[in-house]
Amino acid sequence: MKRNVLIIGAGGVAQVVAHKCAQNNDILGEIHIASRTLSKCEAIIASVHEKGAMKVEGVLQPHALNARDSAAVVALIRETGAEIVINVAQVFVNMPVLEACIEAGVAYMDTAIHEEPDQICETPPWYGNYEWKRRAACAEKGVTAILGVGFDPGVVNAFARFGIDEFVPQVESIDIVDINAGSHGRWFSTNFDPEINFREFTGTVYSWQKGAWQENTMFEVGREWDLPVVGTQKAYMTGHDEVHSLATNYPQADVRFWMGFGDHYINVFTVLKNLGLLSEKPVVTAEGLEVIPLKVVKAVLPDPASLAPDYVGKTCIGTLVKGTRDGKPAEVFVYNVADHKDAYLEVGSQGISYTAGVPPVAAAILIAKGVWDVSRMVNVEELDPKPFFEVLDRIGLPTRVKDATGDRPWNA
Amino acid sequence: MKRNVLIIGAGGVAQVVAHKCAQNNDILGEIHIASRTLSKCEAIIASVHEKGAMKVEGVLQPHALNARDSAAVVALIRETGAEIVINVAQVFVNMPVLEACIEAGVAYMDTAIHEEPDQICETPPWYGNYEWKRRAACAEKGVTAILGVGFDPGVVNAFARFGIDEFVPQVESIDIVDINAGSHGRWFSTNFDPEINFREFTGTVYSWQKGAWQENTMFEVGREWDLPVVGTQKAYMTGHDEVHSLATNYPQADVRFWMGFGDHYINVFTVLKNLGLLSEKPVVTAEGLEVIPLKVVKAVLPDPASLAPDYVGKTCIGTLVKGTRDGKPAEVFVYNVADHKDAYLEVGSQGISYTAGVPPVAAAILIAKGVWDVSRMVNVEELDPKPFFEVLDRIGLPTRVKDATGDRPWNA
């Protein structure tokens, strides 16, 4: 049983996390939001109050914090009395925040893997480069650390575990498919920070197939998927965090991640990449100004948060598990459909931020209740998925399954 | 009769002008090259000597010059004793250099219309905004000023005049078509300064049709052309200098300019333009750096001069004149075909620079000989085209005609 939440970060996902924590503050207790820029925390708090999101009267407080400074994070944890830290800051601060939680003996979670700013796409399994090196320290101190508990990675890992446990005990493949069939009405925009978005696609695409890491390039391998609600959509094999833990926990299965991209996105990405405009290395203009092209691209693109009011349509993200059961072929697709406009009306954010921000709050609720307070470092597929789905059903991201017998809620 | 040439500018076109002046220094006398950056003049001079291009022993000398400073240009003209100025610097300095030539009483020529850095695509006719306002001053001082005497504008204006005079006296339309069917082997590059190249296509496309200025947008009007040597090629109606003088001198004809673009160029241009990366207005990065996107695009693109060694293939640029002769329909296509590799082997430049740099040297030779030393400001279609074609034939850009009776040299 733990109480009081410290949210680190004040971007689009933090906004969703804050709203959802507020809606559940009877369970979670005090809510603190910390970011380098205090005014961004204050803007989120104003938005929470505007929607009247606090379930019961309570603390909702902003803090200025440099999260790269582990000692400062420890001090803020102690000052606030937070027992649960939800880290949704830029991925460059994961390790100092994790260190602080181990030091302070409180629960940690994040939604994406740690990255160093000057390195793109390190050797697999990615978790082995940073996070898993702190497994022993977590176990020794009895610290609960849940890695990658957004939607993907996160909920899709639980979908995989559930699909295997309940439908396909002899698993042969796990395919995660992420389709955003929404429309923001702009000529072009990324759905989250363009710098992070483009970094995700400029490196090697790792997948786990036939018991080994396979390497491809982005947009090299594509196929069409016929999915509930969003219909037939083309998706491309993409490097993604959850492949790296699922391949470790289910080495007997092929593990792949597929992300949907329209031809327009691919064209813009290809032009920018081939011209050198996605480079994180500086160039010098004819006038002698040193500038990083990717940061100029970010400067001319729309702020992803600005898309929310006009965003319409739905996302479908799920995990297809295939293999055999009792010697016979078996498969199941475990998935969620979310709606951009519903997300905006509820928490003032678009659907991509919503699907990423709701799951860590569900995990926080399970830690607060002791259900997931496992006193060690885990990836989501190592936890019982059913209580997770129950909370997600209640707080906005219902889980469904589709198999040969039909399409229905996971617990129907 | 005039002697001694001052070349202003030290870019790709200036390199060609210098080589061609050197090859004809028995007629032209001393050759001086001036640019803000002395080392660029020195590099051109080294290249001339490397090719052994000087026809007779003589002066070939570099000078540092700020061409925006009209008084400095006058001083250099007097110091060098130059009687012919070939201005192939950036188009932003045309007016101060022209003023200097009027002041010093020497012949002036350029290859593109004057532009102010902060204004794109001014009202038609473009020459009326700056150059033609100095017509009276040229006439008064007896100064020969030949505007726009590159290939297009320049040679194509002479093609129009020749086509009308010799084949189609009742002219109804003049269509200039510029096709570069060469290949530089890069994923993408502009053929000259990307900043100037993209500026040319971000404004209104003016054409003269049915006795009035028509406005279109870039890539709005396209059609296929079947041309000698390069075959069938798609070209788009484009705003271009020569439309503005030809429409004034032949108001009874429709005057249009067509430039060939592959789908790949159009796609890259469209992506960059729609994202805002071709803007000449500054943006501010998340880190607070103020930067002009177009200058970053220029910084990541290949230096056009670097394309020359690998450039292969041909250009075809010509003027299609249509109308009637003796009451019967008549038409002629007057054109030149140039070869990128030949240009590189001869003067170390690619074909686009070659076609732009050879014509002003032909004009200089005609001024030196007194043939075109007309003591007033003119556009090229106001001059007798035949002596021009004779010199161009001899120095590397032969003129051909194609009509119902066949395809042959202009004087066959």
PDB file of N, CA and C in Angstrom, chain A residues 187-188 195 267-268 270-272 274-277 283-287 289-293 295-301, chain B residues 187-188 195 267-268 270-272 274-277 283-287 289-293 295-301:
ATOM      1  N   TRP A 187      -1.338  19.916 -42.894  1.00  0.00           N
ATOM      2  CA  TRP A 187      -0.660  19.312 -44.048  1.00  0.00           C
ATOM      3  C   TRP A 187       0.289  18.219 -43.577  1.00  0.00           C
ATOM      4  N   PHE A 188       0.997  18.480 -42.492  1.00  0.00           N
ATOM      5  CA  PHE A 188       1.871  17.470 -41.896  1.00  0.00           C
ATOM      6  C   PHE A 188       2.113  17.827 -40.441  1.00  0.00           C
ATOM      7  N   GLU A 195      11.241  15.829 -32.580  1.00  0.00           N
ATOM      8  CA  GLU A 195      12.629  15.401 -32.386  1.00  0.00           C
ATOM      9  C   GLU A 195      12.674  13.932 -31.948  1.00  0.00           C
ATOM     10  N   ASN A 267       6.618   9.827 -47.268  1.00  0.00           N
ATOM     11  CA  ASN A 267       7.236  10.716 -48.254  1.00  0.00           C
ATOM     12  C   ASN A 267       7.932  11.894 -47.581  1.00  0.00           C
ATOM     13  N   VAL A 268       7.242  12.539 -46.660  1.00  0.00           N
ATOM     14  CA  VAL A 268       7.843  13.693 -45.975  1.00  0.00           C
ATOM     15  C   VAL A 268       9.083  13.235 -45.194  1.00  0.00           C
ATOM     16  N   THR A 270      10.979  10.677 -45.769  1.00  0.00           N
ATOM     17  CA  THR A 270      12.046  10.286 -46.692  1.00  0.00           C
ATOM     18  C   THR A 270      12.762  11.504 -47.271  1.00  0.00           C
ATOM     19  N   VAL A 271      11.994  12.504 -47.662  1.00  0.00           N
ATOM     20  CA  VAL A 271      12.607  13.731 -48.195  1.00  0.00           C
ATOM     21  C   VAL A 271      13.505  14.362 -47.131  1.00  0.00           C
ATOM     22  N   LEU A 272      12.959  14.546 -45.940  1.00  0.00           N
ATOM     23  CA  LEU A 272      13.731  15.215 -44.881  1.00  0.00           C
ATOM     24  C   LEU A 272      14.979  14.411 -44.529  1.00  0.00           C
ATOM     25  N   ASN A 274      16.627  12.095 -46.384  1.00  0.00           N
ATOM     26  CA  ASN A 274      17.623  12.030 -47.467  1.00  0.00           C
ATOM     27  C   ASN A 274      18.327  13.354 -47.688  1.00  0.00           C
ATOM     28  N   LEU A 275      17.645  14.462 -47.415  1.00  0.00           N
ATOM     29  CA  LEU A 275      18.305  15.763 -47.560  1.00  0.00           C
ATOM     30  C   LEU A 275      19.261  16.039 -46.399  1.00  0.00           C
ATOM     31  N   GLY A 276      19.144  15.267 -45.327  1.00  0.00           N
ATOM     32  CA  GLY A 276      20.001  15.516 -44.163  1.00  0.00           C
ATOM     33  C   GLY A 276      19.349  16.427 -43.139  1.00  0.00           C
ATOM     34  N   LEU A 277      18.044  16.704 -43.303  1.00  0.00           N
ATOM     35  CA  LEU A 277      17.378  17.637 -42.397  1.00  0.00           C
ATOM     36  C   LEU A 277      16.937  16.994 -41.088  1.00  0.00           C
ATOM     37  N   VAL A 283      25.184  21.655 -38.721  1.00  0.00           N
ATOM     38  CA  VAL A 283      25.730  22.135 -39.998  1.00  0.00           C
ATOM     39  C   VAL A 283      25.986  23.637 -39.834  1.00  0.00           C
ATOM     40  N   VAL A 284      26.765  24.197 -40.766  1.00  0.00           N
ATOM     41  CA  VAL A 284      27.072  25.627 -40.707  1.00  0.00           C
ATOM     42  C   VAL A 284      26.509  26.298 -41.948  1.00  0.00           C
ATOM     43  N   THR A 285      25.714  27.360 -41.772  1.00  0.00           N
ATOM     44  CA  THR A 285      25.141  28.062 -42.929  1.00  0.00           C
ATOM     45  C   THR A 285      26.215  28.914 -43.605  1.00  0.00           C
ATOM     46  N   ALA A 286      25.878  29.394 -44.814  1.00  0.00           N
ATOM     47  CA  ALA A 286      26.807  30.260 -45.562  1.00  0.00           C
ATOM     48  C   ALA A 286      27.164  31.501 -44.749  1.00  0.00           C
ATOM     49  N   GLU A 287      26.261  31.890 -43.833  1.00  0.00           N
ATOM     50  CA  GLU A 287      26.507  33.070 -43.005  1.00  0.00           C
ATOM     51  C   GLU A 287      27.303  32.725 -41.745  1.00  0.00           C
ATOM     52  N   LEU A 289      26.457  30.464 -39.260  1.00  0.00           N
ATOM     53  CA  LEU A 289      25.672  30.080 -38.094  1.00  0.00           C
ATOM     54  C   LEU A 289      25.664  28.553 -37.959  1.00  0.00           C
ATOM     55  N   GLU A 290      26.031  28.054 -36.764  1.00  0.00           N
ATOM     56  CA  GLU A 290      26.005  26.602 -36.536  1.00  0.00           C
ATOM     57  C   GLU A 290      24.629  26.215 -36.020  1.00  0.00           C
ATOM     58  N   VAL A 291      24.010  25.224 -36.661  1.00  0.00           N
ATOM     59  CA  VAL A 291      22.628  24.888 -36.319  1.00  0.00           C
ATOM     60  C   VAL A 291      22.394  23.395 -36.561  1.00  0.00           C
ATOM     61  N   ILE A 292      21.554  22.781 -35.702  1.00  0.00           N
ATOM     62  CA  ILE A 292      21.205  21.365 -35.858  1.00  0.00           C
ATOM     63  C   ILE A 292      19.925  21.292 -36.698  1.00  0.00           C
ATOM     64  N   PRO A 293      20.018  20.685 -37.904  1.00  0.00           N
ATOM     65  CA  PRO A 293      18.855  20.690 -38.811  1.00  0.00           C
ATOM     66  C   PRO A 293      17.568  20.173 -38.151  1.00  0.00           C
ATOM     67  N   LYS A 295      16.473  20.362 -35.268  1.00  0.00           N
ATOM     68  CA  LYS A 295      15.845  21.349 -34.378  1.00  0.00           C
ATOM     69  C   LYS A 295      15.134  22.451 -35.169  1.00  0.00           C
ATOM     70  N   VAL A 296      15.605  22.691 -36.407  1.00  0.00           N
ATOM     71  CA  VAL A 296      14.921  23.655 -37.280  1.00  0.00           C
ATOM     72  C   VAL A 296      13.630  23.033 -37.814  1.00  0.00           C
ATOM     73  N   VAL A 297      13.703  21.748 -38.173  1.00  0.00           N
ATOM     74  CA  VAL A 297      12.498  21.041 -38.610  1.00  0.00           C
ATOM     75  C   VAL A 297      11.451  21.078 -37.490  1.00  0.00           C
ATOM     76  N   LYS A 298      11.902  20.809 -36.265  1.00  0.00           N
ATOM     77  CA  LYS A 298      10.979  20.871 -35.122  1.00  0.00           C
ATOM     78  C   LYS A 298      10.360  22.267 -35.008  1.00  0.00           C
ATOM     79  N   ALA A 299      11.170  23.297 -35.248  1.00  0.00           N
ATOM     80  CA  ALA A 299      10.695  24.675 -35.089  1.00  0.00           C
ATOM     81  C   ALA A 299       9.630  25.056 -36.117  1.00  0.00           C
ATOM     82  N   VAL A 300       9.694  24.472 -37.332  1.00  0.00           N
ATOM     83  CA  VAL A 300       8.699  24.842 -38.350  1.00  0.00           C
ATOM     84  C   VAL A 300       7.440  23.965 -38.289  1.00  0.00           C
ATOM     85  N   LEU A 301       7.522  22.800 -37.625  1.00  0.00           N
ATOM     86  CA  LEU A 301       6.358  21.909 -37.560  1.00  0.00           C
ATOM     87  C   LEU A 301       5.373  22.375 -36.486  1.00  0.00           C
TER      88      LEU A 301
ATOM     89  N   TRP B 187      20.932  12.342 -54.775  1.00  0.00           N
ATOM     90  CA  TRP B 187      19.513  12.103 -54.472  1.00  0.00           C
ATOM     91  C   TRP B 187      18.696  13.338 -54.802  1.00  0.00           C
ATOM     92  N   PHE B 188      19.253  14.484 -54.461  1.00  0.00           N
ATOM     93  CA  PHE B 188      18.609  15.748 -54.810  1.00  0.00           C
ATOM     94  C   PHE B 188      19.647  16.850 -54.800  1.00  0.00           C
ATOM     95  N   GLU B 195      19.327  28.892 -52.672  1.00  0.00           N
ATOM     96  CA  GLU B 195      18.556  30.023 -52.171  1.00  0.00           C
ATOM     97  C   GLU B 195      17.899  30.779 -53.336  1.00  0.00           C
ATOM     98  N   ASN B 267       8.254  17.041 -55.908  1.00  0.00           N
ATOM     99  CA  ASN B 267       7.905  16.477 -54.603  1.00  0.00           C
ATOM    100  C   ASN B 267       8.766  17.076 -53.485  1.00  0.00           C
ATOM    101  N   VAL B 268      10.065  17.118 -53.701  1.00  0.00           N
ATOM    102  CA  VAL B 268      10.964  17.676 -52.676  1.00  0.00           C
ATOM    103  C   VAL B 268      10.624  19.145 -52.433  1.00  0.00           C
ATOM    104  N   THR B 270       7.792  20.651 -52.930  1.00  0.00           N
ATOM    105  CA  THR B 270       6.482  20.780 -52.287  1.00  0.00           C
ATOM    106  C   THR B 270       6.564  20.470 -50.792  1.00  0.00           C
ATOM    107  N   VAL B 271       7.290  19.419 -50.450  1.00  0.00           N
ATOM    108  CA  VAL B 271       7.446  19.076 -49.026  1.00  0.00           C
ATOM    109  C   VAL B 271       8.124  20.234 -48.295  1.00  0.00           C
ATOM    110  N   LEU B 272       9.239  20.706 -48.831  1.00  0.00           N
ATOM    111  CA  LEU B 272       9.983  21.775 -48.153  1.00  0.00           C
ATOM    112  C   LEU B 272       9.142  23.044 -48.042  1.00  0.00           C
ATOM    113  N   ASN B 274       5.767  23.377 -48.158  1.00  0.00           N
ATOM    114  CA  ASN B 274       4.600  23.249 -47.282  1.00  0.00           C
ATOM    115  C   ASN B 274       4.986  23.166 -45.808  1.00  0.00           C
ATOM    116  N   LEU B 275       6.156  22.625 -45.517  1.00  0.00           N
ATOM    117  CA  LEU B 275       6.590  22.582 -44.115  1.00  0.00           C
ATOM    118  C   LEU B 275       7.081  23.945 -43.639  1.00  0.00           C
ATOM    119  N   GLY B 276       7.327  24.859 -44.574  1.00  0.00           N
ATOM    120  CA  GLY B 276       7.844  26.173 -44.174  1.00  0.00           C
ATOM    121  C   GLY B 276       9.354  26.249 -44.219  1.00  0.00           C
ATOM    122  N   LEU B 277      10.001  25.231 -44.789  1.00  0.00           N
ATOM    123  CA  LEU B 277      11.468  25.199 -44.786  1.00  0.00           C
ATOM    124  C   LEU B 277      12.087  26.044 -45.898  1.00  0.00           C
ATOM    125  N   VAL B 283      12.835  31.677 -37.965  1.00  0.00           N
ATOM    126  CA  VAL B 283      12.086  30.970 -36.919  1.00  0.00           C
ATOM    127  C   VAL B 283      13.025  30.833 -35.719  1.00  0.00           C
ATOM    128  N   VAL B 284      12.452  30.495 -34.566  1.00  0.00           N
ATOM    129  CA  VAL B 284      13.249  30.342 -33.354  1.00  0.00           C
ATOM    130  C   VAL B 284      13.141  28.895 -32.879  1.00  0.00           C
ATOM    131  N   THR B 285      14.281  28.225 -32.652  1.00  0.00           N
ATOM    132  CA  THR B 285      14.246  26.835 -32.190  1.00  0.00           C
ATOM    133  C   THR B 285      13.880  26.784 -30.710  1.00  0.00           C
ATOM    134  N   ALA B 286      13.565  25.569 -30.235  1.00  0.00           N
ATOM    135  CA  ALA B 286      13.235  25.374 -28.816  1.00  0.00           C
ATOM    136  C   ALA B 286      14.376  25.847 -27.924  1.00  0.00           C
ATOM    137  N   GLU B 287      15.594  25.846 -28.474  1.00  0.00           N
ATOM    138  CA  GLU B 287      16.757  26.268 -27.688  1.00  0.00           C
ATOM    139  C   GLU B 287      16.976  27.779 -27.789  1.00  0.00           C
ATOM    140  N   LEU B 289      17.495  29.660 -30.643  1.00  0.00           N
ATOM    141  CA  LEU B 289      18.341  30.115 -31.745  1.00  0.00           C
ATOM    142  C   LEU B 289      17.464  30.630 -32.886  1.00  0.00           C
ATOM    143  N   GLU B 290      17.741  31.868 -33.347  1.00  0.00           N
ATOM    144  CA  GLU B 290      16.985  32.417 -34.467  1.00  0.00           C
ATOM    145  C   GLU B 290      17.671  32.025 -35.767  1.00  0.00           C
ATOM    146  N   VAL B 291      16.926  31.440 -36.695  1.00  0.00           N
ATOM    147  CA  VAL B 291      17.548  30.908 -37.906  1.00  0.00           C
ATOM    148  C   VAL B 291      16.556  30.997 -39.069  1.00  0.00           C
ATOM    149  N   ILE B 292      17.072  31.268 -40.273  1.00  0.00           N
ATOM    150  CA  ILE B 292      16.241  31.327 -41.482  1.00  0.00           C
ATOM    151  C   ILE B 292      16.230  29.935 -42.111  1.00  0.00           C
ATOM    152  N   PRO B 293      15.053  29.270 -42.154  1.00  0.00           N
ATOM    153  CA  PRO B 293      15.001  27.880 -42.637  1.00  0.00           C
ATOM    154  C   PRO B 293      15.673  27.687 -44.000  1.00  0.00           C
ATOM    155  N   LYS B 295      18.120  29.030 -45.344  1.00  0.00           N
ATOM    156  CA  LYS B 295      19.579  29.009 -45.276  1.00  0.00           C
ATOM    157  C   LYS B 295      20.095  27.670 -44.710  1.00  0.00           C
ATOM    158  N   VAL B 296      19.258  27.012 -43.896  1.00  0.00           N
ATOM    159  CA  VAL B 296      19.615  25.675 -43.393  1.00  0.00           C
ATOM    160  C   VAL B 296      19.455  24.645 -44.509  1.00  0.00           C
ATOM    161  N   VAL B 297      18.381  24.793 -45.299  1.00  0.00           N
ATOM    162  CA  VAL B 297      18.196  23.904 -46.445  1.00  0.00           C
ATOM    163  C   VAL B 297      19.394  24.039 -47.393  1.00  0.00           C
ATOM    164  N   LYS B 298      19.795  25.273 -47.648  1.00  0.00           N
ATOM    165  CA  LYS B 298      20.979  25.500 -48.497  1.00  0.00           C
ATOM    166  C   LYS B 298      22.212  24.808 -47.906  1.00  0.00           C
ATOM    167  N   ALA B 299      22.332  24.868 -46.580  1.00  0.00           N
ATOM    168  CA  ALA B 299      23.528  24.301 -45.929  1.00  0.00           C
ATOM    169  C   ALA B 299      23.591  22.775 -46.028  1.00  0.00           C
ATOM    170  N   VAL B 300      22.422  22.099 -46.078  1.00  0.00           N
ATOM    171  CA  VAL B 300      22.453  20.628 -46.152  1.00  0.00           C
ATOM    172  C   VAL B 300      22.509  20.121 -47.598  1.00  0.00           C
ATOM    173  N   LEU B 301      22.158  20.969 -48.562  1.00  0.00           N
ATOM    174  CA  LEU B 301      22.153  20.515 -49.963  1.00  0.00           C
ATOM    175  C   LEU B 301      23.572  20.531 -50.534  1.00  0.00           C
TER     176      LEU B 301
END
